[in-house]
Amino acid sequence: MTGEAWLQIGLLMLVVLLLAKPVGAFLARVYEFQPLFGLDKLFGPLERGIYRLCGIRMDDEQNWKQYAAACLVFNFLGFLAVYAIQRLQGSLPLNPAGMKALPPSLAFNTAASFITNTNWQNYAGESTMSYGTQMAALTVQNFLSAATGMAVLVALLRGLARKTTSGIGNFWVDVTRSVLYVLLPICVIFSLILVSQGVPQTLERYVHVKLVQPFEPAAATGAAARPGAVTSQTIAIGPVASQEAIKELGTNGGGFFNANSAHPFENPTGLSNFLEETAILLIPLAFCYTFGRMVGDTRQGWAIMAAMVILLLAFMIPCVITEQAGNPLLAKYANQRQTTLQPGGNMEGKEARFGPINSAIFVSTATGTSTGAVNSMLDSFTPLGGLFPLWLIQLSEVAPGGIGSGLYGMLMFVLVTVFIAGLMIGRTPEYLGKKIEAFEMKMASIAILVPPSLALLGAAVACVIAPGVAGIANPGAHGFTEILYAMTSQANNNGSAFAGLNGDTPFYNIVGGLIMLIARYWTIIPPLAIAGSLARKKIVPAGSGTLSTHTPLFVFVLLGIIVVVVALTFFPALALGPLAEQLQTFAGHF
Amino acid sequence: MASRKPLGLFRGDIFRRAVRDAFFKLNPRHQIRNPVMFVVLLGAILTTALLGQSLAGHGEAPPWFIFWISVWLWFTVLFANFAEAMAEGRGKAQAATLRRARRDTPAHKLSAPQRNAAATEVSAATLRKGDIILCQAGDAIPADGEVVGGVASVDESAITGESAPVIREAGGDRSSVTGGTRVLSDWLIIRVGANPGEAFLDRMIAMVEGAKRQKTPNEIALNILLAGFTIVCLLATATLLPYSIYSAAAVNAALAAAGKAMVARAVPITTLVALLVCLIPTTIGGLLSAIGIAGMDRMIQANVIATSGRAVEAAGDVDVLLLDKTGTITLGNRQAVAFHPAPGVSERDLADAAQLSSLADETPEGRSIVVLAKKKYAMRQRDIDDLGARFVPFTAQTRMSGVDLPGRPIRKGADSAVEKYVCALGGSFPPVVRSKADEISRQGSTPLLVAQGATVLGTIELKDIVKGGIRERFAELRAMGIKTVMVTGDNPLTAAAIAAEAGVDDFLAQATPETKLKLIRDYQQHGQLVAMTGDGTNDAPALAQADVAVAMNTGTQAAKEAGNMVDLDSNPTKLIEVVETGKQLLMTRGALTTFSIANDVSKYFAIIPVLFASTYPALTRLNIMDLNPQTAVLSAVIFNALIIIALIPVALRGVRYRPRPAHELLWNNIIIYGLGGLIAPFIGIKLIDLLLNTIRF
């Protein structure tokens, strides 16, 4: 790995980890109803107004079933709204480009995708969605789905911190506060920073420009295709910055444009790229500190953060190395070394302003956090380079995972680790003084089981039935990787696309939509059930006989469990995809 | 203490019986209780069917391959059954000894609880709770019960293994008798306390046989986790079939386009089943029930009968041990060593009063006072009835005992109790006596005050001797994170001195059944688990409240009913062993689970390279163990089966337990079972593969 790569990764981690503590502490204040440095004075009237309007009482504690029901109802209403807006798009305002209504299966997939914080996109934003749809349906859900994840996490943290009570907070209050005090303020600032880098924020219609040098397509596509030279171009613009900000901060990933963060209007500069990476990692990691604060032992939060960062780097670094190493088959034709004039490495499908290093860092960051954003085409990565982002998603999005969802997912693994490690010291396992028993194990098993099962089953169906195989662009091992990636991405609510697979077919739209919905809500209900069960329990005081869950040893065992229980389960499937392709294609080239 | 002789690990008759039982246990109704092994059983059935198909000439793989895979899958199931049968067999062997005591003896049923009441001879099996029976010398006691009349020596060796006879009499703490024991001399009138089949002996037999064994909460939780893991593995292997069908078709299409032979083939189901069985946690799955049964077995070998596996498990979780001072922390009983008279009272008068008050006091302390008075002033024992005296027994409320001579009430008891008594009668409590009492207390001895009416006569000094080695034992417990609390009726000063000498963490002085119960509740309120021992009827509420309650076998029926374990040796220190056994049980489960999961890594590397060899020959680069592709899968399956057999001794004996802080225990077990589990199969599979190829398999 080059010095620049180390520097980039080091800088990213440094900035994120420096910000994690203050942001995490702020988040804890939000959910513990403490003063928020004037922000509560500013938004307080609005917050109270919302509660009054909706008939919500702030001190109304819900038990886990009520909390889960509120969460499901809220998300279902969101689903209806997004679906309706897409289907009625043609007759709704803010549609300067005159976009037509979306077909039902695509609208279903997109609605499922955005309410579940997946942001899988079977459409191209600039040629499908009106400004109105982008803003009222998609951007709104970017906020609300992120806030849902945050609320579920906070409920779980309360379950861990409280004792002998059934209340785990109020879903409506948690969602409102997540949006008002966390997402909205940070997004306003981040949008403005993005605008400063050149990201458009406008409701003006698309721009038609005359090409400086007319383009002759005849040579490329045959004379019959389109006679004459192309002299003008339509440049898509729109309210990009506002959507871009929440896309990263809410670990959503649904781009305004089809090319996502590879598009110069979404991610114009090296600095915007770095800031987007930072924004993606910020809140998921900061929540670890919030967790420590809320359970009264910050060491617990740091331990989990360490586990997340180690996992992320363990996949990010080899990804960077592989991409920077370039394509061995091209070695005799081109110099792929990094010089002052060229970034070197495997440049296929990458933006010149990012190069292999910042592309690999970006996609690892995005796939590690359940953010569907990409700034380069994964389909064009080397097989091994594409394996690492895929495997990061297959870890069930815990490195560090989505906003809220990453930590509650990780806590499910922590409970399993506590259970096994706790047995090894001869006690009924306890985590933070709470006994971990059959009910918690059942729920944690479901939450851990669901995403890999959906990914494996989805891919199994897609690769044997005709509508599934029909979408593959490249047959063989690469085609298999495309299917596996699509199913894995949706089953883990990541949303990033490997590309190369035509997903806008009724089969992929419906199967994918169902997978996203099942994956999201069957990983939300179990943590809430655990929150309810843990909140009712007593807290056993820690002693020298209790398992310490903040030590390097515990982090090591936790990582071991994640790798063996989830990552290795995909090993046979990966052997048929990227591994076979790598070994086959580059045989004799290492 | 006659601890039961530990059984040899592989005793001939148990071994033979276990081999036979291993086959009986193939019954699917039995297997379905264990999801992991049930999957293996289905796999074995499936591969056997595939073998039939292969022999008929339509096989997906060569018959020899399917044959050997299915043989070893059957072995895997049988080995797991064998482990369980071994554990049960050891219990059954002990149950057989117990059952010999349960013969259908004739019982003499009485119409009223009097010796001379009309008796009818009935079968023991017809006795019901509440019936009154008479047992005479030489009779076997036909049922559990409470002595309501008579006193007799009883041989309880059938239950306790202790050959010295014990005395059983009506009233007090020695009134309970157990069915199956034998009256050696005199006679007893007994009120039957249990219906047939519910007696202590029956429960004990059921428990050691494992017949009535229910899964413990922790075992259920582990089973859920293992089932979840099995489902993930099942999906990961089952989906390989469609994946490989797709891959083979794609590769064949490419080969055909290049004019080459279409050699790529989908994965044989036999190999997928082999991969599945290797990946699911068969090691822990196969040994799980054996571990639970063996835990009970170890308790029985320590002469402790638990009423449920749940209780054994809870013992491992105990945070606080309540230990009675007398007999557990201090040696036997306190001895009177000196008389300290009050001002104006002669030592002889004090000794006289002290002896009078202790004449009818059968406690060891009382007797030691009589002996001391005799030694010092040659006072002869007097007969209490001749003096026209009435004995006032000790009660937990007054905390005093004494004697009422005509016009001369004498009381002895703890300082606070006597002070209350004297003041109530209008007397005063001399400060000199108080300071003497405090001084005695501070030295760790017990002051026993004697008062005659409203006058305090002085203090008797009773001395306690702390058991050797107990201090080290408590230090170990502290290292394990267990807090020890000494419970004593002594005053706080005495208690503090002895607590410091013995090295306990805390003490409860001037304990009454109420304060004991309150203490337990306080700890439990803070989420802590409390263990205690007890024998008397007044211990029953506290025993019922404690999470782990070990009743002494010599104790009353009420105490035994309230506890969830009975210590046949009646040794209060046994509580510490009980806790260790509980911990060992959980640790064995955790260690083997870790081992089982860590094993998976090597199996991927053994099987994946050959799994898709016809489709992607390049994948053989992953064959880092350099196994023969023909035998790699079989080697992994054989290793997987043999490791169950290899770990049976660990499951039955339990992993080694030393009292250490949690993090050290975790380190040790992670190194041994985690890292060991990662590396061992790489070596084991390679060796088996070499062996298979050496014998030209």
GROMACS .gro file of N, CA and C in nm, chain B residues 26 32 86 93 111 115 137-138 141 229 251 296 312 315 331 373 377 394 401 424 460 515 528-529 536 559 569 592 668:
model
   87
  616LEU      N    1  -3.140  -4.393   1.838
  616LEU     CA    2  -3.157  -4.346   1.699
  616LEU      C    3  -3.302  -4.310   1.670
  622ILE      N    4  -3.517  -3.563   1.790
  622ILE     CA    5  -3.571  -3.431   1.756
  622ILE      C    6  -3.553  -3.331   1.869
  676MET      N    7  -2.352  -4.295   2.795
  676MET     CA    8  -2.246  -4.313   2.896
  676MET      C    9  -2.279  -4.233   3.021
  683ALA      N   10  -2.609  -4.662   3.721
  683ALA     CA   11  -2.535  -4.752   3.808
  683ALA      C   12  -2.553  -4.710   3.953
  701SER      N   13  -5.340  -4.671   6.414
  701SER     CA   14  -5.464  -4.594   6.404
  701SER      C   15  -5.449  -4.460   6.473
  705ARG      N   16  -4.780  -4.570   7.081
  705ARG     CA   17  -4.712  -4.697   7.070
  705ARG      C   18  -4.811  -4.813   7.075
  727ALA      N   19  -3.698  -5.215   6.589
  727ALA     CA   20  -3.560  -5.255   6.558
  727ALA      C   21  -3.559  -5.359   6.447
  728GLY      N   22  -3.476  -5.341   6.349
  728GLY     CA   23  -3.464  -5.437   6.240
  728GLY      C   24  -3.555  -5.405   6.122
  731ILE      N   25  -3.743  -4.864   5.723
  731ILE     CA   26  -3.842  -4.756   5.728
  731ILE      C   27  -3.908  -4.749   5.591
  819PHE      N   28  -2.755  -2.130   1.463
  819PHE     CA   29  -2.630  -2.149   1.389
  819PHE      C   30  -2.646  -2.262   1.287
  841VAL      N   31  -2.007  -2.227  -1.698
  841VAL     CA   32  -1.873  -2.272  -1.739
  841VAL      C   33  -1.883  -2.368  -1.857
  886MET      N   34  -2.492  -3.341   3.711
  886MET     CA   35  -2.571  -3.397   3.820
  886MET      C   36  -2.493  -3.509   3.886
  902VAL      N   37  -2.845  -2.685   4.015
  902VAL     CA   38  -2.701  -2.705   3.996
  902VAL      C   39  -2.645  -2.589   3.914
  905ALA      N   40  -2.613  -2.270   4.096
  905ALA     CA   41  -2.500  -2.269   4.189
  905ALA      C   42  -2.379  -2.200   4.128
  921LEU      N   43  -1.446  -2.449   6.426
  921LEU     CA   44  -1.447  -2.592   6.451
  921LEU      C   45  -1.559  -2.624   6.546
  963ALA      N   46  -1.746  -2.590   8.524
  963ALA     CA   47  -1.780  -2.569   8.665
  963ALA      C   48  -1.732  -2.686   8.750
  967TYR      N   49  -1.453  -2.606   9.027
  967TYR     CA   50  -1.498  -2.604   9.166
  967TYR      C   51  -1.551  -2.739   9.210
  984PHE      N   52  -3.415  -2.250   7.510
  984PHE     CA   53  -3.373  -2.138   7.426
  984PHE      C   54  -3.477  -2.114   7.317
  991SER      N   55  -3.171  -1.898   7.752
  991SER     CA   56  -3.225  -2.020   7.811
  991SER      C   57  -3.199  -2.010   7.961
 1014ALA      N   58  -3.602  -0.516   8.232
 1014ALA     CA   59  -3.747  -0.535   8.236
 1014ALA      C   60  -3.792  -0.570   8.377
 1050ILE      N   61  -1.977  -1.570   8.124
 1050ILE     CA   62  -1.903  -1.693   8.091
 1050ILE      C   63  -1.833  -1.666   7.958
 1105THR      N   64  -3.384  -1.181   6.045
 1105THR     CA   65  -3.277  -1.099   5.988
 1105THR      C   66  -3.207  -1.173   5.875
 1118GLN      N   67  -2.839  -0.997   4.316
 1118GLN     CA   68  -2.739  -1.100   4.344
 1118GLN      C   69  -2.804  -1.233   4.379
 1119LEU      N   70  -2.734  -1.340   4.348
 1119LEU     CA   71  -2.783  -1.473   4.379
 1119LEU      C   72  -2.720  -1.520   4.509
 1126GLY      N   73  -3.207  -2.647   6.046
 1126GLY     CA   74  -3.319  -2.642   6.138
 1126GLY      C   75  -3.447  -2.597   6.071
 1149ALA      N   76  -3.671  -2.828   5.660
 1149ALA     CA   77  -3.553  -2.771   5.598
 1149ALA      C   78  -3.527  -2.837   5.463
 1159ASP      N   79  -2.386  -3.572   5.343
 1159ASP     CA   80  -2.282  -3.574   5.445
 1159ASP      C   81  -2.308  -3.471   5.555
 1182LEU      N   82  -1.683  -2.620   2.503
 1182LEU     CA   83  -1.706  -2.708   2.388
 1182LEU      C   84  -1.779  -2.634   2.276
 1258ASN      N   85  -0.763  -1.845   2.961
 1258ASN     CA   86  -0.722  -1.986   2.955
 1258ASN      C   87  -0.811  -2.065   2.861
   0.00000   0.00000   0.00000
